[in-house]
Coordinates of C-alpha atoms and ligand atoms in Angstrom, one line a residue:
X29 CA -20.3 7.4 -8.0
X30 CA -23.1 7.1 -5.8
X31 CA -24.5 4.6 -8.0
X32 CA -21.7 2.5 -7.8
X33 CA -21.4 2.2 -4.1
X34 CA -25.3 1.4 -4.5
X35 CA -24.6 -1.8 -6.4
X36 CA -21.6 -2.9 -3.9
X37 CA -23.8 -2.3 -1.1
X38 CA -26.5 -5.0 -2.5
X39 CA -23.8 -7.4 -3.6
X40 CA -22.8 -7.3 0.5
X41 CA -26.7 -7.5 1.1
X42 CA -26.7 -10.8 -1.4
X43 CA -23.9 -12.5 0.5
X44 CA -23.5 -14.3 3.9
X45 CA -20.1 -15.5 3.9
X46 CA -17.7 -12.8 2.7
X47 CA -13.8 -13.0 2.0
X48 CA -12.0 -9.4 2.2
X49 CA -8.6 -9.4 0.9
X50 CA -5.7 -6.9 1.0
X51 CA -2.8 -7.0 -0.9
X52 CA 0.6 -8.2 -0.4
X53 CA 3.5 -6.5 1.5
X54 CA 0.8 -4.9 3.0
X55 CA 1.0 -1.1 4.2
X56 CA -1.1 0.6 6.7
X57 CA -4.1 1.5 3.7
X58 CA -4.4 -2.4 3.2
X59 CA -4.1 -3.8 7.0
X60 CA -6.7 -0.4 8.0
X61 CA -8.9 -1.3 5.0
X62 CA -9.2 -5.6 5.6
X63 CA -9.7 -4.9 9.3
X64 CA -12.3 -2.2 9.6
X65 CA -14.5 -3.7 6.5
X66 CA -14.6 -6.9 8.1
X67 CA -15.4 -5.6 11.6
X68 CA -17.9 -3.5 9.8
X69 CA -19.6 -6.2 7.8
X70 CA -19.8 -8.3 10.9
X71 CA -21.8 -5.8 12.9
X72 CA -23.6 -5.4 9.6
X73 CA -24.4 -9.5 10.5
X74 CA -22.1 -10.8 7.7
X75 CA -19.7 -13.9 8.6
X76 CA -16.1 -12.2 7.2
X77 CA -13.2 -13.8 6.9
X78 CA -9.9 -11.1 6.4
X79 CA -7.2 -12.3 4.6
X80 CA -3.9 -10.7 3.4
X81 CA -1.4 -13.3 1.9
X82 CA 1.2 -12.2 3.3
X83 CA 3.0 -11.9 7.0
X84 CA 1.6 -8.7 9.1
X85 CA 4.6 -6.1 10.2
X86 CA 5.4 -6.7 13.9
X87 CA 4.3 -3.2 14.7
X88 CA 0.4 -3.7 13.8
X89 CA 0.0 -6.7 16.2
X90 CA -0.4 -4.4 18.8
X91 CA -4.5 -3.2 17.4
X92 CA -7.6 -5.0 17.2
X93 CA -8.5 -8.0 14.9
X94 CA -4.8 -8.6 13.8
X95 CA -4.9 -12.1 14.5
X96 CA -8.0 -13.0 13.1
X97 CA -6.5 -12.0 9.4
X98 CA -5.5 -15.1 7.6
X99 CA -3.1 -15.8 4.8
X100 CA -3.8 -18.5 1.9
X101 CA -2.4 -21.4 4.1
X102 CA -4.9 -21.5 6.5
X103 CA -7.4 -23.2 4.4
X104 CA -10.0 -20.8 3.6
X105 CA -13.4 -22.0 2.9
X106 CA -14.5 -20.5 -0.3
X107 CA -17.0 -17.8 0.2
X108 CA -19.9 -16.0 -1.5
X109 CA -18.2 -13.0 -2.3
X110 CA -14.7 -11.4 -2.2
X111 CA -14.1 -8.0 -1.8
X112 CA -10.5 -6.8 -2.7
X113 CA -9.2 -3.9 -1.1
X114 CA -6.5 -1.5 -1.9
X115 CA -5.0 -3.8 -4.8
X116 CA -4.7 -2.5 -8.5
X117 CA -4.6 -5.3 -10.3
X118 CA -5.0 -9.4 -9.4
X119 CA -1.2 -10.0 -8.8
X120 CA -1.2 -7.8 -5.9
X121 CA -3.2 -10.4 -3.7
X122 CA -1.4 -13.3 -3.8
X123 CA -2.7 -16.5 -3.8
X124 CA -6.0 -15.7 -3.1
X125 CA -5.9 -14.7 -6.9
X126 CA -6.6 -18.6 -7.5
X127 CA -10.3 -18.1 -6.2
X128 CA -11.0 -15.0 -8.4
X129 CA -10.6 -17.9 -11.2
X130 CA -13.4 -20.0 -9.8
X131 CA -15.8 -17.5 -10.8
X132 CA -16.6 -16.5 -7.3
X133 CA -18.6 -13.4 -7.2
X134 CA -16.3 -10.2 -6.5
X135 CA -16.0 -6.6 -5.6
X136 CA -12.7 -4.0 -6.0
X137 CA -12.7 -1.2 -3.6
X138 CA -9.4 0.7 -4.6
X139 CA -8.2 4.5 -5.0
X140 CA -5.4 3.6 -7.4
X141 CA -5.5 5.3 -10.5
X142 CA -4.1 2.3 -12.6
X143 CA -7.0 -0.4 -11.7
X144 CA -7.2 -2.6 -14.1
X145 CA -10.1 -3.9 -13.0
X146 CA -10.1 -7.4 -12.3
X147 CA -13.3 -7.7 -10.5
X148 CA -17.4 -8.1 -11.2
X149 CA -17.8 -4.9 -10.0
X150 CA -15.0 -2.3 -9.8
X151 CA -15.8 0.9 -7.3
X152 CA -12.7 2.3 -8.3
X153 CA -12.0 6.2 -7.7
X154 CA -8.2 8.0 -7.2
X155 CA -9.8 10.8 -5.8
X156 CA -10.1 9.1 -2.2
X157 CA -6.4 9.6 -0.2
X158 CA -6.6 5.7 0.7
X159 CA -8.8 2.6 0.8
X160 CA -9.5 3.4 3.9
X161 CA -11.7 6.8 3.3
X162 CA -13.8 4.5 0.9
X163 CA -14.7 2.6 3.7
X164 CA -15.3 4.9 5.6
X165 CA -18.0 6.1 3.2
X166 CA -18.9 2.3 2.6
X167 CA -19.7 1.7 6.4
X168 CA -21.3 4.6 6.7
X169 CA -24.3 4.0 3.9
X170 CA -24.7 1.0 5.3
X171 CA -25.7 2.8 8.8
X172 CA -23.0 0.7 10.8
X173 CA -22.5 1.9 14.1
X174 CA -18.9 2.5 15.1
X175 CA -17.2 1.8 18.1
X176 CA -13.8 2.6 19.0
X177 CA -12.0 -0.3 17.8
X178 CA -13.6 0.2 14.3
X179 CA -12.9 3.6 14.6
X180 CA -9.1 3.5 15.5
X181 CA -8.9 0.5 12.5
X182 CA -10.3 2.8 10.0
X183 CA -8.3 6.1 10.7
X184 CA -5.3 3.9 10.8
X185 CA -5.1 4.0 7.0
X186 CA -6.4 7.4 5.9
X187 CA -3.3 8.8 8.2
X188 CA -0.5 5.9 6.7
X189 CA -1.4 6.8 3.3
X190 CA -1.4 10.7 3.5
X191 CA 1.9 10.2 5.4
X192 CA 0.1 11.3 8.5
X193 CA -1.7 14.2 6.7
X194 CA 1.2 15.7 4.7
X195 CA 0.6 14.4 0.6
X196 CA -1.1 15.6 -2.1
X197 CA -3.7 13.5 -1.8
X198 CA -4.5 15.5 2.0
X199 CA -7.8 18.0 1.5
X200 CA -10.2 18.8 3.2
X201 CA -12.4 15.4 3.2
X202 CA -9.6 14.2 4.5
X203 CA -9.5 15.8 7.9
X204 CA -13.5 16.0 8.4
X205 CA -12.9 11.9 7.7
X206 CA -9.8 11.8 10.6
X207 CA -11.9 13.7 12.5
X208 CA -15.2 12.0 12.8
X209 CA -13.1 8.6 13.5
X210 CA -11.2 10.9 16.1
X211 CA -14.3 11.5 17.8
X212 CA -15.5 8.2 17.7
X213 CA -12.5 6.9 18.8
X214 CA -9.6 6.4 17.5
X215 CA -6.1 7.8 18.8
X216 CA -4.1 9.6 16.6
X217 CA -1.2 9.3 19.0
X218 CA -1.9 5.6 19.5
X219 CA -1.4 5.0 15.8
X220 CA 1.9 7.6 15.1
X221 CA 3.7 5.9 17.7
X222 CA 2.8 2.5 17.1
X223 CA 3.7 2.9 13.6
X224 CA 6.6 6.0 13.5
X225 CA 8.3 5.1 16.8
X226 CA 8.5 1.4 16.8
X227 CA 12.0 0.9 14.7
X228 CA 14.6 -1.6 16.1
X229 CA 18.6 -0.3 16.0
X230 CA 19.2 -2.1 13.3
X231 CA 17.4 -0.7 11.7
X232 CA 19.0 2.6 11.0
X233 CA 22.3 0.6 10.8
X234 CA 20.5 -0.7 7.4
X235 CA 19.4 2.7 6.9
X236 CA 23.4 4.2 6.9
X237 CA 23.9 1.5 4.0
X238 CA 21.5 2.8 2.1
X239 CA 22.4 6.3 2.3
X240 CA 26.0 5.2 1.6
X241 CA 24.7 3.9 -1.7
X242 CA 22.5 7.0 -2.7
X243 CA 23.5 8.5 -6.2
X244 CA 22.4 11.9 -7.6
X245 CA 21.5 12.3 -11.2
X246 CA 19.8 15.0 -13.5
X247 CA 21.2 17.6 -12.1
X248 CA 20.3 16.2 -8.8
X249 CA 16.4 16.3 -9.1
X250 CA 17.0 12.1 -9.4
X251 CA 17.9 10.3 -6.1
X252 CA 18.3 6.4 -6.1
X253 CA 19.6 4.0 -4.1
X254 CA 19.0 0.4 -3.1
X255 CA 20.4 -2.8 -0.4
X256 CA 21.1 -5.9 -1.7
X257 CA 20.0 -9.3 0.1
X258 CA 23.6 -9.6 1.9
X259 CA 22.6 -6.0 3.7
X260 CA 19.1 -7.5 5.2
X261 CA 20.9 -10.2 6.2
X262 CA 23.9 -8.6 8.1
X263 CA 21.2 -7.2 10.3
X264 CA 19.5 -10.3 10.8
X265 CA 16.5 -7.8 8.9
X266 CA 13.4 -8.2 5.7
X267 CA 12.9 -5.4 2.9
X268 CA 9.5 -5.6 4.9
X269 CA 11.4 -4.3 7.8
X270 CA 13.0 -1.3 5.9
X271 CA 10.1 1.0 4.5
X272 CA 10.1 4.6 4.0
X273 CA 13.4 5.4 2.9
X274 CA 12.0 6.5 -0.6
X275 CA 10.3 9.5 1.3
X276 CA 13.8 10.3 2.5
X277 CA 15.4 10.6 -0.8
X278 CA 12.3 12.6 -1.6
X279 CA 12.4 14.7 0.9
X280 CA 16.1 16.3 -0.2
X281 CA 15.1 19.4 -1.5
X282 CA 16.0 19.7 -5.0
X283 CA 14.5 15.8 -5.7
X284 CA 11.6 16.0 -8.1
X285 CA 12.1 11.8 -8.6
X286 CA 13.1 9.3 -5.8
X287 CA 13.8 5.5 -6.6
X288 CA 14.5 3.0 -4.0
X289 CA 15.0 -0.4 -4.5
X290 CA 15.1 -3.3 -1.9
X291 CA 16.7 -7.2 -3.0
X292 CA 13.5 -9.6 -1.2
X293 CA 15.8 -12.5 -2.3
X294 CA 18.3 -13.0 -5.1
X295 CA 17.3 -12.1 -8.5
X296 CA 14.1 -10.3 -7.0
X297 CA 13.4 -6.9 -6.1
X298 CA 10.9 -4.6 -4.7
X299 CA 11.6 -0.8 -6.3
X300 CA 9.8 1.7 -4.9
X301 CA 9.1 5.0 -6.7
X302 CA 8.0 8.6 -5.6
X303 CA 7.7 11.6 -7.1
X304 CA 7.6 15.5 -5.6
X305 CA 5.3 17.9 -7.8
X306 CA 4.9 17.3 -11.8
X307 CA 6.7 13.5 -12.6
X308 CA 4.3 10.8 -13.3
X309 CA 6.1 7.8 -11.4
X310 CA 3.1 5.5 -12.1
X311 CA 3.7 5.4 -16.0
X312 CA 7.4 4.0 -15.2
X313 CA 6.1 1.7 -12.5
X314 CA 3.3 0.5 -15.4
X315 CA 6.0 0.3 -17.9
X316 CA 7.8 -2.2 -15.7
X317 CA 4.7 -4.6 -14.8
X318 CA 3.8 -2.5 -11.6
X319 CA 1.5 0.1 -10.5
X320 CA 0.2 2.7 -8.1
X321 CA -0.3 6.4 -7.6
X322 CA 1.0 9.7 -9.8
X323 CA 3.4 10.3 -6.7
X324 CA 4.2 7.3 -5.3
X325 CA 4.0 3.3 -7.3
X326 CA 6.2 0.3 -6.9
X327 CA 6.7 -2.9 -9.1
X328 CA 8.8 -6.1 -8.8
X329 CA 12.0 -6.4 -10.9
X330 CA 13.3 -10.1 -11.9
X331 CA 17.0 -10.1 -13.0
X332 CA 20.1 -12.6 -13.4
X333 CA 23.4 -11.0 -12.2
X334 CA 23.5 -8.1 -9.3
X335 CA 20.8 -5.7 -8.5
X336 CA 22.4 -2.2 -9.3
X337 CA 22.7 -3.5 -13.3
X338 CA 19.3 -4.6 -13.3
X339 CA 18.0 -1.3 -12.0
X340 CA 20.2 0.8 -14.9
X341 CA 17.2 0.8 -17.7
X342 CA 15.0 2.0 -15.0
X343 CA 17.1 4.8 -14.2
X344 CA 18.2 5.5 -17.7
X345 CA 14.5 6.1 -18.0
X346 CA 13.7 8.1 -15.2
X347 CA 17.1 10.3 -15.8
X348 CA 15.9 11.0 -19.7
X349 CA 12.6 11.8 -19.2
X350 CA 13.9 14.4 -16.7
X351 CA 16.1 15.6 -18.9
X352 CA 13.5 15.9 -21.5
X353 CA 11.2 17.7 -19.1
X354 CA 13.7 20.1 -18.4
X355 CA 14.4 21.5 -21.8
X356 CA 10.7 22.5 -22.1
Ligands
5GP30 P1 5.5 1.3 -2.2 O1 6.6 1.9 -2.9 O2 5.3 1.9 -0.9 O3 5.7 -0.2 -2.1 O4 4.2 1.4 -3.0 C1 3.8 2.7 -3.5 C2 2.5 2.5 -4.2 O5 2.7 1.8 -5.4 C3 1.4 1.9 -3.4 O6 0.2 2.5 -3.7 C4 1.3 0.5 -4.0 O7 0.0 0.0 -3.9 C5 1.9 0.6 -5.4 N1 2.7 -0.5 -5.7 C6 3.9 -0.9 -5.1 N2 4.4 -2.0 -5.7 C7 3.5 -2.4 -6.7 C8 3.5 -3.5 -7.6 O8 4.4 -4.3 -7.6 N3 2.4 -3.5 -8.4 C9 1.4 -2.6 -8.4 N4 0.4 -2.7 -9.3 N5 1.4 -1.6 -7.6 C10 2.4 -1.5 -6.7
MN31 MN1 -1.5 -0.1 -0.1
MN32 MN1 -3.9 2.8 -0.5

């Protein structure tokens, strides 16, 4: 793996003027991951441009460097190199996957196990919790000196995507990585409150709609629910307001599967899937042209006609395979 990071490492060296891009509906991993690389390449004496096509979650404004990231609108010169972070495959960045096409040279830098990777070269490894921890180890082969800014941008992700150190993907690299940003810098509390204790009323309003909708299957071990566009909108609210519910259905105790899904706008939905010890949620989210982790994936459903009939070969899926796992 070494090796690897060796070649992305002179690719960097090769370039002056580098793009790094997240992935839409951006979570802390992606946001952590775009901001600390580029503040690292820049002390590294790079001219970086971040970019994430999509809007940033009101709660993030509040750190470092938010306002420098750009979204595809803002007419971004084409660079010499574009490093993707934290996407599995070349849908998940937006419109920036127009310059991939150009032949521009580019790097991946992702932890998910379903890369399909879309990139020159691919430093690709689900053994890292998040984005984030990669680069961490990135920054830190390149001997870039960390300050606290970098420091609180890069711990920002390791904790978001280990659900503040509580998944599986938590061991002990994890905490010896949270710690050396700690003592560089960062604030733990800083970033749990910013992030945890920022919701508006609302809300949890949304939130009783969605728990009103919950239904139990397999012998309860399958939670789903879902809000349709007319719920977002009663609240004056976004699905990209509403995240994390999914860990609630999860966290009901005899829940092995949890499925959330969220209506963006009509005939579109974000599902979101999670998992508790043995179900592999990424092969469903594959099987549905999506992606992401053993334990927790996602993918886009398109439909005519109303949300909960779209989602019903999804959950006849889900509820079978449980089933199936159950008799052996
Ligand atoms: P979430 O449910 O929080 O949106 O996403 C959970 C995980 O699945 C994340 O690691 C995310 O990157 C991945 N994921 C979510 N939606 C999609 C999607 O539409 N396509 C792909 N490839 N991965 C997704
Ligand atoms: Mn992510
Ligand atoms: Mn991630």
């Amino acid at each position: 793996m070494i090796r690897k990071i060796t070649s992305i490492v002179s690719c960097i060296q090769k370039a002056n003027d580098i793009l790094v891009v997240g992935h839409i509906m951006p979570d802390g991993d992606c946001i952590s991951s775009v901001v600390s690389l580029s503040m690292g390449l820049e002390k590294f004496g790079k001219k970086v441009t971040p970019a994430i096509d999509w809007k940033i979650p009101a709660n993030f404004t509040v750190f470092p460097w938010i306002d420098r990231i750009k979204d595809f609108s803002n007419d971004v010169v084409e660079p010499n190199l574009i490093i993707i972070v934290d996407a599995s495959s070349p849908d998940r960045i937006g419109r920036f996957e127009q310059l991939l096409r150009k032949g521009i040279p580019s790097v991946v830098i992702d932890h998910h196990a379903t890369n399909t990777y879309f990139a020159d070269d691919c430093w690709v490894d689900p053994s890292y919790s998040s984005a984030a921890q990669m680069v961490l180890d990135l920054l830190k082969l390149m001997d870039v000196e960390y300050d606290a800014d970098l420091a609180l941008m890069n711990y920002i992700g390791i904790a978001t995507d280990t659900g503040f150190f509580r998944y599986s993907n938590v061991d002990s690299s994890v905490f010896e990585a949270a710690a050396e940003l700690v003592r560089l810098g960062a604030d733990p509390t800083f970033v749990a409150t910013s992030i945890l204790e920022t919701r508006k009323i609302e809300e949890l309003f949304l939130e009783r709609d969605a728990i009103d909708n919950i239904k139990m299957l397999s012998n309860g071990r399958f939670a789903y629910s879902y809000l349709e566009l007319e719920d977002f909108e009663k609240y004056s609210l976004t699905e990209d307001d509403f995240v994390g519910f999914v860990g609630d259905l999860r966290s009901i105790k005899s829940v092995e599967v949890a499925l959330f899904a969220s209506e963006a706008s009509k005939g579109e939905a974000h599902v979101s899937l999670r998992s508790k010890s043995y179900f592999d949620v990424s092969k469903i989210a594959v099987a549905f042209g999506g992606g992401g982790h053993q334990k927790a994936s996602g993918f886009t459903l398109r439909y005519d006609g109303n949300l909960e009939d779209a989602l019903a070969e999804t959950i006849e899926m889900i509820d079978s395979q449980l089933q199936q796992k159950e008799k052996h």
